XYZ file of C-alpha atoms in Angstrom:
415
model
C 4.650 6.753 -66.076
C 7.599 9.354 -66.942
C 5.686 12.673 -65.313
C 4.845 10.724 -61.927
C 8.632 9.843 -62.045
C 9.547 13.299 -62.934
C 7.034 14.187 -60.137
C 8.626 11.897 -57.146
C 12.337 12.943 -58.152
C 11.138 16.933 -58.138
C 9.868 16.149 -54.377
C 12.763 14.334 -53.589
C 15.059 17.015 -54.302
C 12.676 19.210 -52.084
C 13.175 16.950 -49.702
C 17.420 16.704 -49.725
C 17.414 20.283 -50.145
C 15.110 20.936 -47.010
C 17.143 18.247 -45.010
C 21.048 19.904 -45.725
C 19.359 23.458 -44.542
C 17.035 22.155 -41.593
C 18.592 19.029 -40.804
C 16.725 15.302 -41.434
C 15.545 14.727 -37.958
C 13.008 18.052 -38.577
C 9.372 18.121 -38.418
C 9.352 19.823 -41.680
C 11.668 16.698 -43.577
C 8.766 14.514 -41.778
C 6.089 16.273 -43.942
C 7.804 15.887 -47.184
C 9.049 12.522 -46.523
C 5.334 11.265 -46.168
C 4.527 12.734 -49.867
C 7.786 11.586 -51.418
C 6.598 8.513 -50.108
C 3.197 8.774 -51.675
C 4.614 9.771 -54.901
C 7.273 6.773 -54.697
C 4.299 4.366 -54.157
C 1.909 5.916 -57.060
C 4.796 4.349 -59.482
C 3.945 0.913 -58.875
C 0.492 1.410 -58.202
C 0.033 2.934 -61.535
C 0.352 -0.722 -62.727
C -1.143 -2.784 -59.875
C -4.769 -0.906 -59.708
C -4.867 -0.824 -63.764
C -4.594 2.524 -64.561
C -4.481 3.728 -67.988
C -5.309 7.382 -68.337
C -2.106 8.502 -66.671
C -0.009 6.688 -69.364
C -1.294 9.120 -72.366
C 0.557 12.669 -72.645
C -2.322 14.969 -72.246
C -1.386 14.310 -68.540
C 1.613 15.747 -68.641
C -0.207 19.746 -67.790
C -2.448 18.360 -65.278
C 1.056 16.779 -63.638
C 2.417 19.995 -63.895
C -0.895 21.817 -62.159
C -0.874 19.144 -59.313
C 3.076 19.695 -58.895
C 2.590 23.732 -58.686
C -0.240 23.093 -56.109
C 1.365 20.506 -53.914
C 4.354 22.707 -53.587
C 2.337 25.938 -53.109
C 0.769 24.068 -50.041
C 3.841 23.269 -48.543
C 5.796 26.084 -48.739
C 4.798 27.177 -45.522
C 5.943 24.469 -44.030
C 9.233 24.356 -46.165
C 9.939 27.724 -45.837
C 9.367 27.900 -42.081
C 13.341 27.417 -40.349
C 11.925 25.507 -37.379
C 15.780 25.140 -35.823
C 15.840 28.775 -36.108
C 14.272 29.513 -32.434
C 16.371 28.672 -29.097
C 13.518 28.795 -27.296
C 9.823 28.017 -26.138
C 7.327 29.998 -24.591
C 4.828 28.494 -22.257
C 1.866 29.793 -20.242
C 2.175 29.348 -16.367
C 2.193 25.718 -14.592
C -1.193 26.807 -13.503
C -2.849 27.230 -16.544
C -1.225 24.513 -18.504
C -2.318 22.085 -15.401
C -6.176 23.020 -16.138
C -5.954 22.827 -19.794
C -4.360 19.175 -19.369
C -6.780 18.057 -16.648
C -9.731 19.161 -19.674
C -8.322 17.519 -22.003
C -7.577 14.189 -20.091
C -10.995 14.179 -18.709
C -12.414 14.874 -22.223
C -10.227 12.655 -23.584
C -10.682 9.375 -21.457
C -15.126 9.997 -21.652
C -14.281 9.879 -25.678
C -12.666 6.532 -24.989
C -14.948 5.081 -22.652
C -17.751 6.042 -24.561
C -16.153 3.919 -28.048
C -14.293 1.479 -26.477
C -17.570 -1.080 -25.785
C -18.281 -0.688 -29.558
C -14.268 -1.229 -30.784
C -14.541 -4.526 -28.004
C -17.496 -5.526 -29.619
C -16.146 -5.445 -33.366
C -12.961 -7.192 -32.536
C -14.748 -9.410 -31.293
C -16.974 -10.346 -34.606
C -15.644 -13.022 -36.936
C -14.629 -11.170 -39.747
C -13.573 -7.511 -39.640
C -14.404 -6.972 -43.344
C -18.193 -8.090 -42.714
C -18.041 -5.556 -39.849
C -16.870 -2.485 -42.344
C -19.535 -3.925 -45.004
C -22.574 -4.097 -42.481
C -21.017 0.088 -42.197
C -21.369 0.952 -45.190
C -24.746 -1.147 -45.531
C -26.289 1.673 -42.605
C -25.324 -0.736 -39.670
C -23.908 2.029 -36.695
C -21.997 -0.109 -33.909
C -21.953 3.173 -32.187
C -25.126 5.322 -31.106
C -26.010 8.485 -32.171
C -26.513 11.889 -29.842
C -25.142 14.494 -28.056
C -22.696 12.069 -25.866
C -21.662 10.377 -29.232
C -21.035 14.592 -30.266
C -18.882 15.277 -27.272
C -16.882 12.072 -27.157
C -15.728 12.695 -30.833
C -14.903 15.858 -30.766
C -13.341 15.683 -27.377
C -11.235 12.399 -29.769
C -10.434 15.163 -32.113
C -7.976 17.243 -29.580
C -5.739 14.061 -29.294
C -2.935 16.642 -31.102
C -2.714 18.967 -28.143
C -2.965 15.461 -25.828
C 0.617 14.660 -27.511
C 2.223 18.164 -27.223
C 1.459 18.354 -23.846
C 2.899 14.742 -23.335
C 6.546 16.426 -24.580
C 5.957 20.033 -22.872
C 5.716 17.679 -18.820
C 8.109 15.378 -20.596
C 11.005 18.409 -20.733
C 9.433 20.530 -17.469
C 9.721 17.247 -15.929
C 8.255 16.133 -12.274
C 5.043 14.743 -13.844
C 5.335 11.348 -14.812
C 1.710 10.730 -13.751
C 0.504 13.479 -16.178
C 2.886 12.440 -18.813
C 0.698 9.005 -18.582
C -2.202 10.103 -18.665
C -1.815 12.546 -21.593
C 0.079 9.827 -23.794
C -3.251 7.860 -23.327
C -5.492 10.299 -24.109
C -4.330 10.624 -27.621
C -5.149 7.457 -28.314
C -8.674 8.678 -27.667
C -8.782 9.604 -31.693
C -7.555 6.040 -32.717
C -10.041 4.162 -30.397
C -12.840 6.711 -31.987
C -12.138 5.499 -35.872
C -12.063 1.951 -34.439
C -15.579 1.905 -33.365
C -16.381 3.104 -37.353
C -14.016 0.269 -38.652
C -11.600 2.989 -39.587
C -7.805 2.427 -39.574
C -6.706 6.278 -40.316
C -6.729 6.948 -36.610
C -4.047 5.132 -36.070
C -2.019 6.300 -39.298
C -3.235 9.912 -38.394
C -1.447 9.161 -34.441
C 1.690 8.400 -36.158
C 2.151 10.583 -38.529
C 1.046 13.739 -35.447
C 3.350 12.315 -32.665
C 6.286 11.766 -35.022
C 5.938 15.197 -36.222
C 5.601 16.674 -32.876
C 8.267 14.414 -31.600
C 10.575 15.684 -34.320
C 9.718 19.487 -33.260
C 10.369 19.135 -29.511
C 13.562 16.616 -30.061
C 16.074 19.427 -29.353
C 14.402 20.310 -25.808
C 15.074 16.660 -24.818
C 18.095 15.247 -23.293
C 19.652 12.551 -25.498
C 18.862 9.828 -23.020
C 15.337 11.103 -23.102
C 15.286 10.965 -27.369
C 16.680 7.384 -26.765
C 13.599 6.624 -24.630
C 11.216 8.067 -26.719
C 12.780 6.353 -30.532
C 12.591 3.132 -28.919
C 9.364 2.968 -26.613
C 7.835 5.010 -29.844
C 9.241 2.063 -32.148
C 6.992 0.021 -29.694
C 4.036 1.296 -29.039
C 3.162 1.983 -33.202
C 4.221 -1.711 -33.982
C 1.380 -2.359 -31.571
C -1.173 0.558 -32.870
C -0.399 -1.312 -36.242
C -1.946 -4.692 -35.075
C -5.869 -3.208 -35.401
C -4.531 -1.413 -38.250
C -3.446 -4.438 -40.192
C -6.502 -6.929 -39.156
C -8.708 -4.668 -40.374
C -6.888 -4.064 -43.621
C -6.178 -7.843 -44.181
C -10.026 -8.246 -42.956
C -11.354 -5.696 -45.723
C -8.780 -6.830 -48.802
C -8.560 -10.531 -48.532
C -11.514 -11.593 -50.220
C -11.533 -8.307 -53.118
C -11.202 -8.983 -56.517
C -9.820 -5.317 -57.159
C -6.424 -6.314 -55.378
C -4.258 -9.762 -55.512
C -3.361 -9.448 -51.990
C -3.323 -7.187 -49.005
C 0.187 -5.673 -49.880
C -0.875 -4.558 -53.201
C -4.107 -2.747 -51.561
C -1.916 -1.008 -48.858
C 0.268 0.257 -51.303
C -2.643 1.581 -53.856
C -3.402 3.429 -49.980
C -0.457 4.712 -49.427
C 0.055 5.619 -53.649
C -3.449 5.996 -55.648
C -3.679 10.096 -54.496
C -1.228 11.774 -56.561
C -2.653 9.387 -59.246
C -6.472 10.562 -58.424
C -5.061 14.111 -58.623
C -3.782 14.355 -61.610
C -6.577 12.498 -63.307
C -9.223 15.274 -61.785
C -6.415 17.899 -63.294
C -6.992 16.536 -66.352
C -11.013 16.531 -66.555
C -12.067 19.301 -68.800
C -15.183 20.196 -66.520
C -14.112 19.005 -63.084
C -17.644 18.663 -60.904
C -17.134 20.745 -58.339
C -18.465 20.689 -54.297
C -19.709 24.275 -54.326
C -18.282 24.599 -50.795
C -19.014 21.366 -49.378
C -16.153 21.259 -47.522
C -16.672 23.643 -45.187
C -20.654 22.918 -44.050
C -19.896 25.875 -40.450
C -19.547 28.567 -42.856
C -22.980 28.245 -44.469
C -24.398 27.199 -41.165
C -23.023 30.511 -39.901
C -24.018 33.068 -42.706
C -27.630 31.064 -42.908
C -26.880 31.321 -46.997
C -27.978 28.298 -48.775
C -25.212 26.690 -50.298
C -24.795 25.943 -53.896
C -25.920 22.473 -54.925
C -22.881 19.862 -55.109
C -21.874 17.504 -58.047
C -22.000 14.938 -55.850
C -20.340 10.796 -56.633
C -19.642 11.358 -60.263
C -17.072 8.731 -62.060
C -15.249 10.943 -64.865
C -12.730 8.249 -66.632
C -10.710 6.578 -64.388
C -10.958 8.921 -61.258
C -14.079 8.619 -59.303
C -14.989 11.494 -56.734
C -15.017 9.264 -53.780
C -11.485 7.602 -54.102
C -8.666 9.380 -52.012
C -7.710 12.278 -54.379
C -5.783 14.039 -52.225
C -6.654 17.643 -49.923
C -5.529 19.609 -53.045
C -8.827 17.995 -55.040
C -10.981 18.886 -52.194
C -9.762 22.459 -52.389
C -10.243 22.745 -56.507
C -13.727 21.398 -56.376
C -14.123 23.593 -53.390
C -12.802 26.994 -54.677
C -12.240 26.594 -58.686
C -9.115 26.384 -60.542
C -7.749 29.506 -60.045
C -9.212 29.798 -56.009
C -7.388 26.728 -54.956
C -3.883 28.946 -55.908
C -5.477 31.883 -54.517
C -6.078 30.355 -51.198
C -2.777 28.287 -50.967
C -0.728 31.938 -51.449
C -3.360 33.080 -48.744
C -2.249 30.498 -46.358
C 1.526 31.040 -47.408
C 1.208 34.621 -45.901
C -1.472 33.999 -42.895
C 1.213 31.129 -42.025
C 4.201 33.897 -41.814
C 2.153 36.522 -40.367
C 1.504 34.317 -37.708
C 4.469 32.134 -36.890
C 7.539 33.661 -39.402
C 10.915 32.628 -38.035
C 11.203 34.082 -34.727
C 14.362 33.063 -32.361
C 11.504 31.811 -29.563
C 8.623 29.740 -30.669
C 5.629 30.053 -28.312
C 2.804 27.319 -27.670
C 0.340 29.921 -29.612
C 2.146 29.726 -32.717
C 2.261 25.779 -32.112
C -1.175 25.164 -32.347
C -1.454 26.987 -35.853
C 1.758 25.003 -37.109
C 0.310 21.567 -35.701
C -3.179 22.850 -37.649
C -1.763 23.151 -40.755
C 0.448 20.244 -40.314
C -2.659 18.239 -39.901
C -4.755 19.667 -42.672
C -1.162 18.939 -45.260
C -0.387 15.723 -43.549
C -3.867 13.428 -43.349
C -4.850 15.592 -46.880
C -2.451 12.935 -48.219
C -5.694 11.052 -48.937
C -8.644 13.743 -48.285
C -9.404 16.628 -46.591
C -10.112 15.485 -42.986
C -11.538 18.550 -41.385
C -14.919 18.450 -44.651
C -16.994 18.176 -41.403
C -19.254 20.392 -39.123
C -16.651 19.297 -36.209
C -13.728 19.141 -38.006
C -14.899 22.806 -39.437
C -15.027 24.089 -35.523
C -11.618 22.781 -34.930
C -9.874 24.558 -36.975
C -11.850 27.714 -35.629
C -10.918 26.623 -32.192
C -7.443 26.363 -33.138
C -7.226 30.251 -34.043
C -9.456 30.751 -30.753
C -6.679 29.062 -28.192
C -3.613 30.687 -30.694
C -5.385 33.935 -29.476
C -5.849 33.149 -26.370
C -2.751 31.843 -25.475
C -0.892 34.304 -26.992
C -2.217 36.258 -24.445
C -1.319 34.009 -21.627
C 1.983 33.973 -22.845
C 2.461 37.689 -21.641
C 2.027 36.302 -17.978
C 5.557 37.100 -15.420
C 5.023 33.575 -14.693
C 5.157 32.241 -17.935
C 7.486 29.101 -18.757
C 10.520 29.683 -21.106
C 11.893 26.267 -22.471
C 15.448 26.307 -23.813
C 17.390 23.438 -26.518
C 19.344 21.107 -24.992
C 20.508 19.610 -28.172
C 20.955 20.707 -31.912
């Protein structure tokens, strides 16, 4: 119990010490406030889900790996001064116009091609027979190429919410502003038709992060708005979140109540870490994470170690994005490619007195990949593989839009 104390007070000095430099209302704080969190929650849920293995003191190294890790992962983001700039680069009206209108109409086929399916579960009875009959082989959604578009069309619900706050602070597009805010929820309705609640916790923690980033380009009448309307709209998004939770944990024998089982959610990955830390020959995924790359290169990839159970931590409870990396790239490669990151991060973004929308989309990637790998790495997939390729494709690209005369320069209204 001590080293997962140790643990959350270590992060929560992070944490105080990040917030006196960059201030608490910073998208940064945001990122190490959802981990603190995690960490404060693993305390208790040490005891609720039964662990034992944690208690004994050869866990106190593995602790210590997981610690190093976690903090070599977010140094980027800690390190990165994101009051530092004064202002924001944009492309021209023109071209931000077209990339909206894709998005919204991509956007809006994604949720009119899963909303039948979400109708038709919320409909059913009981919402934990629905995620049962899912993991039985029952699909509520059909397969194909339409099924391909609309969720990866669900998957660009991030640069839906940026673009809400860019129109938000140009201003004179109310309309727009609309229709963007509704296409992000294009990601949430698409986990919905898979009896999935992370879309919604994924939406919250994105738009309060993004929020946070583009505060100080708001008016303070507009921040008002936007706390309180926001305070709204996720006590709503948290309605499908919690019937399907309460639907899924009311009749299981592994928690007393749906509380307890929310809070093993929210707590059980720093636990799950540390235990894989502490296996002596960690089975490993031989690159499963990242299916493109073999796709692209044609090279067969190594064979994985598939759902093993090693003590208490078992390969497909949430372990954390760190995990996925070690059984991805070996002990020492998971270091290697977090100091990797560390520089690509700075070469690419740094502190620079103007931030840019190009530099955005990189910073919003890796906030992603840090921020939902609170439970697992979320881009494992063929399309979440191309995403983060297509992020690095529109960085490029509009990093060369940003060079037009008629570019859009944003400025802080507030500090």
């Amino acid at each position: 119990m001590l080293k997962f104390i140790i643990l959350f007070f270590v992060f929560l000095g992070i944490l105080i010490k990040n917030g006196k430099r960059k201030g608490w209302k910073t998208s940064s704080s945001w990122i190490l406030f959802i981990y603190v969190l995690s960490l404060a929650s693993a305390i208790p849920t040490l005891i609720t889900d039964g662990f034992k293995e944690p208690f004994l003191d050869a866990y106190i190294v593995p602790s210590i790996l997981f610690g190093i890790a976690l903090v070599l992962y977010l140094l980027p983001l800690i390190s990165y001064d994101e009051t530092f700039g004064e202002s924001f680069t944009l492309p021209s009206i023109k071209i931000l116009d077209t990339f909206s209108s894709i998005l919204i109409v991509l956007s809006f086929f994604s949720i009119a091609f899963f909303l039948p399916s979400v109708n038709h579960i919320f409909t059913m009875a009981d919402l934990g027979d629905a995620r049962n009959d899912l993991y039985a082989g029952t699909m509520y959604v059909e397969a194909g190429l339409s099924n391909t578009i609309a969720s990866v069309s669900a998957s660009l619900y991030v640069f839906a919410i940026v673009l809400f706050f860019v129109y938000l602070i140009i201003g004179n597009s109310k309309k727009r502003c609309v229709l963007l805010l509704l296409s992000s929820l294009s990601e949430i309705i698409h986990v919905l038709a898979y009896v999935g609640r992370d879309g919604v916790v994924f939406w919250i923690f994105s738009f309060v992060f993004i929020y946070l980033y583009f505060s100080p380009y708001l008016s303070s009448e507009t921040n008002k708005k936007i706390i309180k309307n926001g305070l709204i709209g996720i006590g709503i998004l948290m309605i499908p979140f919690m019937l399907i939770s309460i639907g899924r944990f009311a009749d299981s024998s592994d928690y007393d109540d749906t509380s307890s089982a929310l809070l093993s959610y929210l707590g059980q990955g720093p636990i799950n870490a540390v235990l894989f830390y502490g296996i002596d020959n960690p089975p490993m995924s031989n690159g499963s994470c990242f299916p493109l790359f073999w796709e692209v290169t044609g090279i067969t990839p190594p064979v994985s170690d598939g759902m093993v159970r090693i003590g208490e931590w078992r390969s497909w409870a949430f372990s954390t994005f760190i995990v996925d990396y070690y059984r991805t790239f070996g002990f020492w490669g998971h270091y290697i490619v977090g100091l990797f990151l560390y520089f690509l991060f700075n070469l690419i973004i740094g502190n620079k007195r103007c931030g840019s929308f190009s530099s955005m989309i990189v910073y919003l990637l890796y906030f992603q990949v840090i921020s939902e790998g609170l439970f697992y790495f979320h881009h494992y997939t063929r399309g979440g593989n191309l995403f983060i390729v297509l992020c690095f494709i529109l960085c490029f690209v509009f990093k060369m839009l940003e060079k037009d005369s008629n570019r859009i320069v944003l400025y802080k209204q507030n500090r």
